[in-house]
């Protein structure tokens, strides 16, 4: 069932998000997405790749990531090992054999239109976004070790996600189309759940959503459950054949609550 739930065709776009994607396509600018964790920022790239039949190139940014890594990196370790152990000295002399393209580099080199996901850009150093400005504007870069220029054959549809861990530079923001994904209202959330679990009983869906939104209104909670937690919880309820008790108790609460202090609120 989890595989069914993760299929990109089950993703639902709000009217506002669909409009933001269209604006990014028209302007050929990156679409910067913010919103609560679990609102589907990263999954949008999978959906657009599936819908448009374009290949997806993903770059999941870490705190140690450098902007250059999304373009290419020079695999000096492999070259050193080959110089010691391989008899193909011609291969070792040609640095091009040790240039590995990153997600942006592969998208620029692709002969087909593509989708690029730069996921959680705010995890990296504050200067990281600015270091990508020129490449995202011109859609080209030079491999310094060889002097070879890689220029995008087709400008990819670029999605950038942020969880607001750091403020992004103003110069970077000016070059993006921005959209904040609001947390779904109950009616839209019902549509989301039904797209993932089309056979769910209406009574279970109604009771589950009522309990879920009551939890989200609790002011003392440190980590409110998101869409991802809700879908996990409903998957468990369906699998276990569970019914929600009339007294308001919430079974399998560990699927929704991920903090020990929050858990005490329910005990």
PDB file of C-alpha atoms in Angstrom:
ATOM      1  CA  UNK A   1       0.000   0.000   0.000  1.00  0.00           C
ATOM      2  CA  UNK A   2       2.905   2.402   0.721  1.00  0.00           C
ATOM      3  CA  UNK A   3       4.083   2.024  -2.865  1.00  0.00           C
ATOM      4  CA  UNK A   4       0.606   2.975  -4.092  1.00  0.00           C
ATOM      5  CA  UNK A   5       0.613   5.982  -1.797  1.00  0.00           C
ATOM      6  CA  UNK A   6       3.907   7.290  -3.147  1.00  0.00           C
ATOM      7  CA  UNK A   7       2.912   7.225  -6.796  1.00  0.00           C
ATOM      8  CA  UNK A   8       3.262  10.713  -8.349  1.00  0.00           C
ATOM      9  CA  UNK A   9      -0.165  10.490 -10.010  1.00  0.00           C
ATOM     10  CA  UNK A  10      -1.770  10.704  -6.552  1.00  0.00           C
ATOM     11  CA  UNK A  11      -0.377  14.218  -6.036  1.00  0.00           C
ATOM     12  CA  UNK A  12      -2.974  16.982  -6.037  1.00  0.00           C
ATOM     13  CA  UNK A  13      -2.213  20.620  -6.839  1.00  0.00           C
ATOM     14  CA  UNK A  14      -4.186  23.504  -5.470  1.00  0.00           C
ATOM     15  CA  UNK A  15      -5.305  26.093  -8.008  1.00  0.00           C
ATOM     16  CA  UNK A  16      -2.758  28.554  -6.614  1.00  0.00           C
ATOM     17  CA  UNK A  17       0.138  26.106  -6.878  1.00  0.00           C
ATOM     18  CA  UNK A  18      -0.826  25.151 -10.424  1.00  0.00           C
ATOM     19  CA  UNK A  19      -0.807  28.849 -11.330  1.00  0.00           C
ATOM     20  CA  UNK A  20       2.650  29.310  -9.762  1.00  0.00           C
ATOM     21  CA  UNK A  21       4.028  26.458 -11.885  1.00  0.00           C
ATOM     22  CA  UNK A  22       2.580  28.038 -15.014  1.00  0.00           C
ATOM     23  CA  UNK A  23       4.172  31.401 -14.166  1.00  0.00           C
ATOM     24  CA  UNK A  24       7.565  29.722 -13.652  1.00  0.00           C
ATOM     25  CA  UNK A  25       7.242  28.002 -17.020  1.00  0.00           C
ATOM     26  CA  UNK A  26       6.252  31.230 -18.816  1.00  0.00           C
ATOM     27  CA  UNK A  27       9.028  33.327 -17.257  1.00  0.00           C
ATOM     28  CA  UNK A  28      11.630  30.504 -17.381  1.00  0.00           C
ATOM     29  CA  UNK A  29      12.555  31.338 -13.797  1.00  0.00           C
ATOM     30  CA  UNK A  30      13.088  28.894 -10.911  1.00  0.00           C
ATOM     31  CA  UNK A  31      10.050  28.262  -8.714  1.00  0.00           C
ATOM     32  CA  UNK A  32      10.927  28.726  -5.039  1.00  0.00           C
ATOM     33  CA  UNK A  33       8.579  26.776  -2.763  1.00  0.00           C
ATOM     34  CA  UNK A  34       8.125  27.288   0.958  1.00  0.00           C
ATOM     35  CA  UNK A  35       5.635  25.778   3.366  1.00  0.00           C
ATOM     36  CA  UNK A  36       5.319  23.516   6.378  1.00  0.00           C
ATOM     37  CA  UNK A  37       7.243  20.227   6.218  1.00  0.00           C
ATOM     38  CA  UNK A  38       4.982  17.595   4.696  1.00  0.00           C
ATOM     39  CA  UNK A  39       3.024  19.923   2.407  1.00  0.00           C
ATOM     40  CA  UNK A  40       4.426  18.286  -0.731  1.00  0.00           C
ATOM     41  CA  UNK A  41       7.118  20.741  -1.813  1.00  0.00           C
ATOM     42  CA  UNK A  42       9.599  18.100  -2.940  1.00  0.00           C
ATOM     43  CA  UNK A  43       6.949  15.705  -4.260  1.00  0.00           C
ATOM     44  CA  UNK A  44       5.814  18.353  -6.727  1.00  0.00           C
ATOM     45  CA  UNK A  45       8.944  17.679  -8.790  1.00  0.00           C
ATOM     46  CA  UNK A  46       8.072  13.976  -9.069  1.00  0.00           C
ATOM     47  CA  UNK A  47       4.536  14.867 -10.106  1.00  0.00           C
ATOM     48  CA  UNK A  48       5.644  17.343 -12.786  1.00  0.00           C
ATOM     49  CA  UNK A  49       8.199  14.872 -14.110  1.00  0.00           C
ATOM     50  CA  UNK A  50       5.479  12.214 -14.350  1.00  0.00           C
ATOM     51  CA  UNK A  51       2.867  14.552 -15.840  1.00  0.00           C
ATOM     52  CA  UNK A  52       5.131  16.097 -18.486  1.00  0.00           C
ATOM     53  CA  UNK A  53       7.142  12.908 -19.131  1.00  0.00           C
ATOM     54  CA  UNK A  54      10.350  14.849 -18.510  1.00  0.00           C
ATOM     55  CA  UNK A  55      13.332  13.322 -16.723  1.00  0.00           C
ATOM     56  CA  UNK A  56      13.842  14.492 -13.147  1.00  0.00           C
ATOM     57  CA  UNK A  57      17.296  15.466 -11.853  1.00  0.00           C
ATOM     58  CA  UNK A  58      17.330  15.821  -8.051  1.00  0.00           C
ATOM     59  CA  UNK A  59      19.881  17.567  -5.876  1.00  0.00           C
ATOM     60  CA  UNK A  60      19.279  17.126  -2.144  1.00  0.00           C
ATOM     61  CA  UNK A  61      21.239  19.895  -0.441  1.00  0.00           C
ATOM     62  CA  UNK A  62      23.102  19.232   2.831  1.00  0.00           C
ATOM     63  CA  UNK A  63      24.758  21.558   5.323  1.00  0.00           C
ATOM     64  CA  UNK A  64      28.140  20.737   3.753  1.00  0.00           C
ATOM     65  CA  UNK A  65      27.007  21.141   0.133  1.00  0.00           C
ATOM     66  CA  UNK A  66      28.820  23.516  -2.199  1.00  0.00           C
ATOM     67  CA  UNK A  67      27.130  25.168  -5.168  1.00  0.00           C
ATOM     68  CA  UNK A  68      29.715  23.736  -7.542  1.00  0.00           C
ATOM     69  CA  UNK A  69      28.639  20.176  -6.662  1.00  0.00           C
ATOM     70  CA  UNK A  70      25.328  20.677  -8.418  1.00  0.00           C
ATOM     71  CA  UNK A  71      27.213  21.476 -11.626  1.00  0.00           C
ATOM     72  CA  UNK A  72      30.081  18.971 -11.564  1.00  0.00           C
ATOM     73  CA  UNK A  73      32.926  17.620  -9.487  1.00  0.00           C
ATOM     74  CA  UNK A  74      36.393  16.403 -10.343  1.00  0.00           C
ATOM     75  CA  UNK A  75      36.886  12.848  -9.066  1.00  0.00           C
ATOM     76  CA  UNK A  76      40.555  13.156  -8.125  1.00  0.00           C
ATOM     77  CA  UNK A  77      40.428  10.050  -5.911  1.00  0.00           C
ATOM     78  CA  UNK A  78      39.418   7.783  -8.794  1.00  0.00           C
ATOM     79  CA  UNK A  79      42.120   9.297 -10.964  1.00  0.00           C
ATOM     80  CA  UNK A  80      44.734   8.698  -8.273  1.00  0.00           C
ATOM     81  CA  UNK A  81      43.639   5.082  -7.868  1.00  0.00           C
ATOM     82  CA  UNK A  82      43.706   4.542 -11.638  1.00  0.00           C
ATOM     83  CA  UNK A  83      47.184   6.042 -11.863  1.00  0.00           C
ATOM     84  CA  UNK A  84      48.371   3.440  -9.378  1.00  0.00           C
ATOM     85  CA  UNK A  85      46.501   0.372 -10.479  1.00  0.00           C
ATOM     86  CA  UNK A  86      45.362   0.650 -14.095  1.00  0.00           C
ATOM     87  CA  UNK A  87      47.457   0.003 -17.176  1.00  0.00           C
ATOM     88  CA  UNK A  88      45.371   2.420 -19.235  1.00  0.00           C
ATOM     89  CA  UNK A  89      47.603   5.464 -18.854  1.00  0.00           C
ATOM     90  CA  UNK A  90      45.807   7.293 -21.667  1.00  0.00           C
ATOM     91  CA  UNK A  91      42.644   7.235 -19.609  1.00  0.00           C
ATOM     92  CA  UNK A  92      44.467   8.677 -16.608  1.00  0.00           C
ATOM     93  CA  UNK A  93      45.959  11.519 -18.642  1.00  0.00           C
ATOM     94  CA  UNK A  94      42.530  12.644 -19.863  1.00  0.00           C
ATOM     95  CA  UNK A  95      40.921  14.598 -17.008  1.00  0.00           C
ATOM     96  CA  UNK A  96      37.556  14.464 -18.780  1.00  0.00           C
ATOM     97  CA  UNK A  97      37.305  10.817 -17.731  1.00  0.00           C
ATOM     98  CA  UNK A  98      37.089  11.990 -14.106  1.00  0.00           C
ATOM     99  CA  UNK A  99      34.567  14.794 -14.442  1.00  0.00           C
ATOM    100  CA  UNK A 100      31.212  13.817 -12.911  1.00  0.00           C
ATOM    101  CA  UNK A 101      28.223  16.018 -13.659  1.00  0.00           C
ATOM    102  CA  UNK A 102      25.837  16.997 -10.876  1.00  0.00           C
ATOM    103  CA  UNK A 103      22.064  17.351 -11.188  1.00  0.00           C
ATOM    104  CA  UNK A 104      22.221  20.765 -12.872  1.00  0.00           C
ATOM    105  CA  UNK A 105      25.091  19.691 -15.105  1.00  0.00           C
ATOM    106  CA  UNK A 106      23.169  16.627 -16.275  1.00  0.00           C
ATOM    107  CA  UNK A 107      20.029  18.682 -16.904  1.00  0.00           C
ATOM    108  CA  UNK A 108      22.002  21.255 -18.920  1.00  0.00           C
ATOM    109  CA  UNK A 109      23.564  18.478 -20.987  1.00  0.00           C
ATOM    110  CA  UNK A 110      20.316  16.602 -21.583  1.00  0.00           C
ATOM    111  CA  UNK A 111      19.002  16.594 -25.137  1.00  0.00           C
ATOM    112  CA  UNK A 112      15.437  16.419 -23.822  1.00  0.00           C
ATOM    113  CA  UNK A 113      13.496  18.890 -21.696  1.00  0.00           C
ATOM    114  CA  UNK A 114      13.817  18.098 -17.992  1.00  0.00           C
ATOM    115  CA  UNK A 115      12.804  18.993 -14.438  1.00  0.00           C
ATOM    116  CA  UNK A 116      15.368  19.905 -11.768  1.00  0.00           C
ATOM    117  CA  UNK A 117      14.765  19.745  -8.015  1.00  0.00           C
ATOM    118  CA  UNK A 118      17.108  21.664  -5.688  1.00  0.00           C
ATOM    119  CA  UNK A 119      15.780  20.385  -2.388  1.00  0.00           C
ATOM    120  CA  UNK A 120      16.098  22.277   0.928  1.00  0.00           C
ATOM    121  CA  UNK A 121      18.438  24.979  -0.336  1.00  0.00           C
ATOM    122  CA  UNK A 122      18.342  26.700   3.057  1.00  0.00           C
ATOM    123  CA  UNK A 123      20.319  23.863   4.660  1.00  0.00           C
ATOM    124  CA  UNK A 124      23.533  25.063   3.038  1.00  0.00           C
ATOM    125  CA  UNK A 125      25.733  28.072   3.781  1.00  0.00           C
ATOM    126  CA  UNK A 126      24.130  31.502   3.423  1.00  0.00           C
ATOM    127  CA  UNK A 127      26.195  32.246   0.295  1.00  0.00           C
ATOM    128  CA  UNK A 128      25.178  29.003  -1.401  1.00  0.00           C
ATOM    129  CA  UNK A 129      22.172  30.462  -3.309  1.00  0.00           C
ATOM    130  CA  UNK A 130      24.179  33.453  -4.555  1.00  0.00           C
ATOM    131  CA  UNK A 131      26.860  31.100  -5.850  1.00  0.00           C
ATOM    132  CA  UNK A 132      24.265  29.663  -8.241  1.00  0.00           C
ATOM    133  CA  UNK A 133      22.925  32.967  -9.559  1.00  0.00           C
ATOM    134  CA  UNK A 134      25.037  33.190 -12.698  1.00  0.00           C
ATOM    135  CA  UNK A 135      24.534  29.565 -13.701  1.00  0.00           C
ATOM    136  CA  UNK A 136      20.759  29.684 -13.157  1.00  0.00           C
ATOM    137  CA  UNK A 137      20.533  32.950 -15.113  1.00  0.00           C
ATOM    138  CA  UNK A 138      22.694  31.988 -18.073  1.00  0.00           C
ATOM    139  CA  UNK A 139      22.101  28.235 -17.929  1.00  0.00           C
ATOM    140  CA  UNK A 140      25.755  27.545 -18.579  1.00  0.00           C
ATOM    141  CA  UNK A 141      29.003  26.927 -16.717  1.00  0.00           C
ATOM    142  CA  UNK A 142      32.649  26.126 -17.406  1.00  0.00           C
ATOM    143  CA  UNK A 143      34.485  23.070 -16.099  1.00  0.00           C
ATOM    144  CA  UNK A 144      37.571  24.768 -14.696  1.00  0.00           C
ATOM    145  CA  UNK A 145      39.802  21.693 -14.910  1.00  0.00           C
ATOM    146  CA  UNK A 146      39.310  21.310 -18.659  1.00  0.00           C
ATOM    147  CA  UNK A 147      37.930  24.640 -19.884  1.00  0.00           C
ATOM    148  CA  UNK A 148      34.917  22.915 -21.427  1.00  0.00           C
ATOM    149  CA  UNK A 149      31.734  24.996 -21.417  1.00  0.00           C
ATOM    150  CA  UNK A 150      28.417  23.282 -20.799  1.00  0.00           C
ATOM    151  CA  UNK A 151      25.430  25.288 -21.984  1.00  0.00           C
ATOM    152  CA  UNK A 152      21.850  24.139 -21.527  1.00  0.00           C
ATOM    153  CA  UNK A 153      20.317  22.743 -24.694  1.00  0.00           C
ATOM    154  CA  UNK A 154      16.908  23.260 -23.092  1.00  0.00           C
ATOM    155  CA  UNK A 155      16.225  25.393 -20.019  1.00  0.00           C
ATOM    156  CA  UNK A 156      14.919  22.942 -17.387  1.00  0.00           C
ATOM    157  CA  UNK A 157      11.920  23.628 -15.185  1.00  0.00           C
ATOM    158  CA  UNK A 158      13.698  24.260 -11.887  1.00  0.00           C
ATOM    159  CA  UNK A 159      12.019  23.800  -8.498  1.00  0.00           C
ATOM    160  CA  UNK A 160      13.754  24.968  -5.323  1.00  0.00           C
ATOM    161  CA  UNK A 161      12.432  24.125  -1.867  1.00  0.00           C
ATOM    162  CA  UNK A 162      13.128  25.832   1.452  1.00  0.00           C
ATOM    163  CA  UNK A 163      12.015  25.107   5.013  1.00  0.00           C
ATOM    164  CA  UNK A 164      12.867  28.635   6.200  1.00  0.00           C
ATOM    165  CA  UNK A 165      15.881  27.479   8.231  1.00  0.00           C
ATOM    166  CA  UNK A 166      17.784  30.492   6.877  1.00  0.00           C
ATOM    167  CA  UNK A 167      16.825  33.693   5.123  1.00  0.00           C
ATOM    168  CA  UNK A 168      17.677  33.550   1.428  1.00  0.00           C
ATOM    169  CA  UNK A 169      19.616  36.433  -0.188  1.00  0.00           C
ATOM    170  CA  UNK A 170      17.563  39.199  -1.803  1.00  0.00           C
ATOM    171  CA  UNK A 171      19.462  38.899  -5.094  1.00  0.00           C
ATOM    172  CA  UNK A 172      18.510  35.238  -5.272  1.00  0.00           C
ATOM    173  CA  UNK A 173      14.861  35.880  -4.406  1.00  0.00           C
ATOM    174  CA  UNK A 174      14.561  38.468  -7.171  1.00  0.00           C
ATOM    175  CA  UNK A 175      15.362  35.804  -9.737  1.00  0.00           C
ATOM    176  CA  UNK A 176      12.734  33.331  -8.521  1.00  0.00           C
ATOM    177  CA  UNK A 177       9.000  32.909  -8.750  1.00  0.00           C
ATOM    178  CA  UNK A 178       7.807  32.437  -5.172  1.00  0.00           C
ATOM    179  CA  UNK A 179       4.959  30.337  -3.813  1.00  0.00           C
ATOM    180  CA  UNK A 180       4.049  29.443  -0.243  1.00  0.00           C
ATOM    181  CA  UNK A 181       2.120  26.191   0.027  1.00  0.00           C
ATOM    182  CA  UNK A 182      -0.577  26.776   2.637  1.00  0.00           C
ATOM    183  CA  UNK A 183      -1.586  23.864   4.793  1.00  0.00           C
ATOM    184  CA  UNK A 184      -4.642  22.232   3.154  1.00  0.00           C
ATOM    185  CA  UNK A 185      -8.119  23.066   4.367  1.00  0.00           C
ATOM    186  CA  UNK A 186     -10.147  19.996   5.491  1.00  0.00           C
ATOM    187  CA  UNK A 187     -12.085  19.762   2.218  1.00  0.00           C
ATOM    188  CA  UNK A 188      -8.918  19.776   0.107  1.00  0.00           C
ATOM    189  CA  UNK A 189      -7.217  17.414   2.555  1.00  0.00           C
ATOM    190  CA  UNK A 190     -10.138  15.005   2.068  1.00  0.00           C
ATOM    191  CA  UNK A 191      -9.429  15.088  -1.667  1.00  0.00           C
ATOM    192  CA  UNK A 192      -5.730  14.431  -1.020  1.00  0.00           C
ATOM    193  CA  UNK A 193      -6.463  11.452   1.214  1.00  0.00           C
ATOM    194  CA  UNK A 194      -8.999  10.053  -1.260  1.00  0.00           C
ATOM    195  CA  UNK A 195      -6.479  10.298  -4.090  1.00  0.00           C
ATOM    196  CA  UNK A 196      -4.107   8.099  -2.091  1.00  0.00           C
ATOM    197  CA  UNK A 197      -6.778   5.783  -0.645  1.00  0.00           C
ATOM    198  CA  UNK A 198      -9.678   5.769  -3.138  1.00  0.00           C
ATOM    199  CA  UNK A 199     -11.461   2.926  -1.306  1.00  0.00           C
ATOM    200  CA  UNK A 200     -11.434   4.529   2.144  1.00  0.00           C
ATOM    201  CA  UNK A 201     -14.786   4.465   3.952  1.00  0.00           C
ATOM    202  CA  UNK A 202     -16.356   7.898   4.169  1.00  0.00           C
ATOM    203  CA  UNK A 203     -17.036   7.506   7.896  1.00  0.00           C
ATOM    204  CA  UNK A 204     -13.393   6.672   8.617  1.00  0.00           C
ATOM    205  CA  UNK A 205     -12.196   9.562   6.484  1.00  0.00           C
ATOM    206  CA  UNK A 206     -14.529  11.997   8.248  1.00  0.00           C
ATOM    207  CA  UNK A 207     -13.573  10.868  11.768  1.00  0.00           C
ATOM    208  CA  UNK A 208      -9.876  10.737  10.974  1.00  0.00           C
ATOM    209  CA  UNK A 209      -9.843  14.261   9.568  1.00  0.00           C
ATOM    210  CA  UNK A 210     -11.795  15.588  12.559  1.00  0.00           C
ATOM    211  CA  UNK A 211      -9.257  14.092  14.966  1.00  0.00           C
ATOM    212  CA  UNK A 212      -6.319  15.261  12.871  1.00  0.00           C
ATOM    213  CA  UNK A 213      -7.414  18.891  12.715  1.00  0.00           C
ATOM    214  CA  UNK A 214      -8.240  18.924  16.437  1.00  0.00           C
ATOM    215  CA  UNK A 215      -4.641  17.867  17.098  1.00  0.00           C
ATOM    216  CA  UNK A 216      -3.340  20.617  14.833  1.00  0.00           C
ATOM    217  CA  UNK A 217      -5.308  23.258  16.761  1.00  0.00           C
ATOM    218  CA  UNK A 218      -3.588  22.362  20.043  1.00  0.00           C
ATOM    219  CA  UNK A 219      -1.467  25.390  20.870  1.00  0.00           C
ATOM    220  CA  UNK A 220       0.905  23.530  23.208  1.00  0.00           C
ATOM    221  CA  UNK A 221       2.184  21.149  20.522  1.00  0.00           C
ATOM    222  CA  UNK A 222       5.808  21.625  19.494  1.00  0.00           C
ATOM    223  CA  UNK A 223       5.526  19.643  16.250  1.00  0.00           C
ATOM    224  CA  UNK A 224       2.127  19.600  14.627  1.00  0.00           C
ATOM    225  CA  UNK A 225       1.481  16.622  12.324  1.00  0.00           C
ATOM    226  CA  UNK A 226       1.500  17.316   8.594  1.00  0.00           C
ATOM    227  CA  UNK A 227       0.038  15.687   5.521  1.00  0.00           C
ATOM    228  CA  UNK A 228       2.692  12.984   5.462  1.00  0.00           C
ATOM    229  CA  UNK A 229       1.903  11.948   9.046  1.00  0.00           C
ATOM    230  CA  UNK A 230      -1.812  11.933   8.314  1.00  0.00           C
ATOM    231  CA  UNK A 231      -1.371   9.635   5.323  1.00  0.00           C
ATOM    232  CA  UNK A 232       0.836   7.295   7.369  1.00  0.00           C
ATOM    233  CA  UNK A 233      -1.769   7.200  10.130  1.00  0.00           C
ATOM    234  CA  UNK A 234      -4.665   6.505   7.775  1.00  0.00           C
ATOM    235  CA  UNK A 235      -2.647   3.783   6.065  1.00  0.00           C
ATOM    236  CA  UNK A 236      -2.204   2.100   9.466  1.00  0.00           C
ATOM    237  CA  UNK A 237      -5.897   2.463  10.343  1.00  0.00           C
ATOM    238  CA  UNK A 238      -6.932   0.878   7.039  1.00  0.00           C
ATOM    239  CA  UNK A 239      -4.368  -1.917   7.295  1.00  0.00           C
ATOM    240  CA  UNK A 240      -5.314  -2.767  10.894  1.00  0.00           C
ATOM    241  CA  UNK A 241      -9.034  -2.424  10.256  1.00  0.00           C
ATOM    242  CA  UNK A 242      -9.142  -0.007  13.160  1.00  0.00           C
ATOM    243  CA  UNK A 243     -12.100   2.135  14.077  1.00  0.00           C
ATOM    244  CA  UNK A 244     -11.717   5.410  15.936  1.00  0.00           C
ATOM    245  CA  UNK A 245     -13.096   5.088  19.482  1.00  0.00           C
ATOM    246  CA  UNK A 246     -16.115   7.194  20.402  1.00  0.00           C
ATOM    247  CA  UNK A 247     -14.350   8.489  23.528  1.00  0.00           C
ATOM    248  CA  UNK A 248     -11.871  10.468  21.400  1.00  0.00           C
ATOM    249  CA  UNK A 249      -8.839   8.259  22.037  1.00  0.00           C
ATOM    250  CA  UNK A 250      -6.459   8.152  19.083  1.00  0.00           C
ATOM    251  CA  UNK A 251      -4.973   4.739  18.206  1.00  0.00           C
ATOM    252  CA  UNK A 252      -1.446   4.442  16.813  1.00  0.00           C
ATOM    253  CA  UNK A 253      -0.667   7.963  17.980  1.00  0.00           C
ATOM    254  CA  UNK A 254       3.038   7.455  17.208  1.00  0.00           C
ATOM    255  CA  UNK A 255       2.267   7.920  13.516  1.00  0.00           C
ATOM    256  CA  UNK A 256       1.020  11.459  14.186  1.00  0.00           C
ATOM    257  CA  UNK A 257       3.020  12.684  17.179  1.00  0.00           C
ATOM    258  CA  UNK A 258       6.798  12.731  16.872  1.00  0.00           C
ATOM    259  CA  UNK A 259       7.826  14.499  20.077  1.00  0.00           C
ATOM    260  CA  UNK A 260       7.847  13.085  23.614  1.00  0.00           C
ATOM    261  CA  UNK A 261       6.527  16.296  25.157  1.00  0.00           C
ATOM    262  CA  UNK A 262       3.664  16.303  22.673  1.00  0.00           C
ATOM    263  CA  UNK A 263       2.985  12.669  23.457  1.00  0.00           C
ATOM    264  CA  UNK A 264       2.459  13.562  27.122  1.00  0.00           C
ATOM    265  CA  UNK A 265      -0.467  15.778  26.091  1.00  0.00           C
ATOM    266  CA  UNK A 266      -2.326  12.656  24.976  1.00  0.00           C
ATOM    267  CA  UNK A 267      -1.411  10.506  27.950  1.00  0.00           C
TER     268      UNK A 267
END
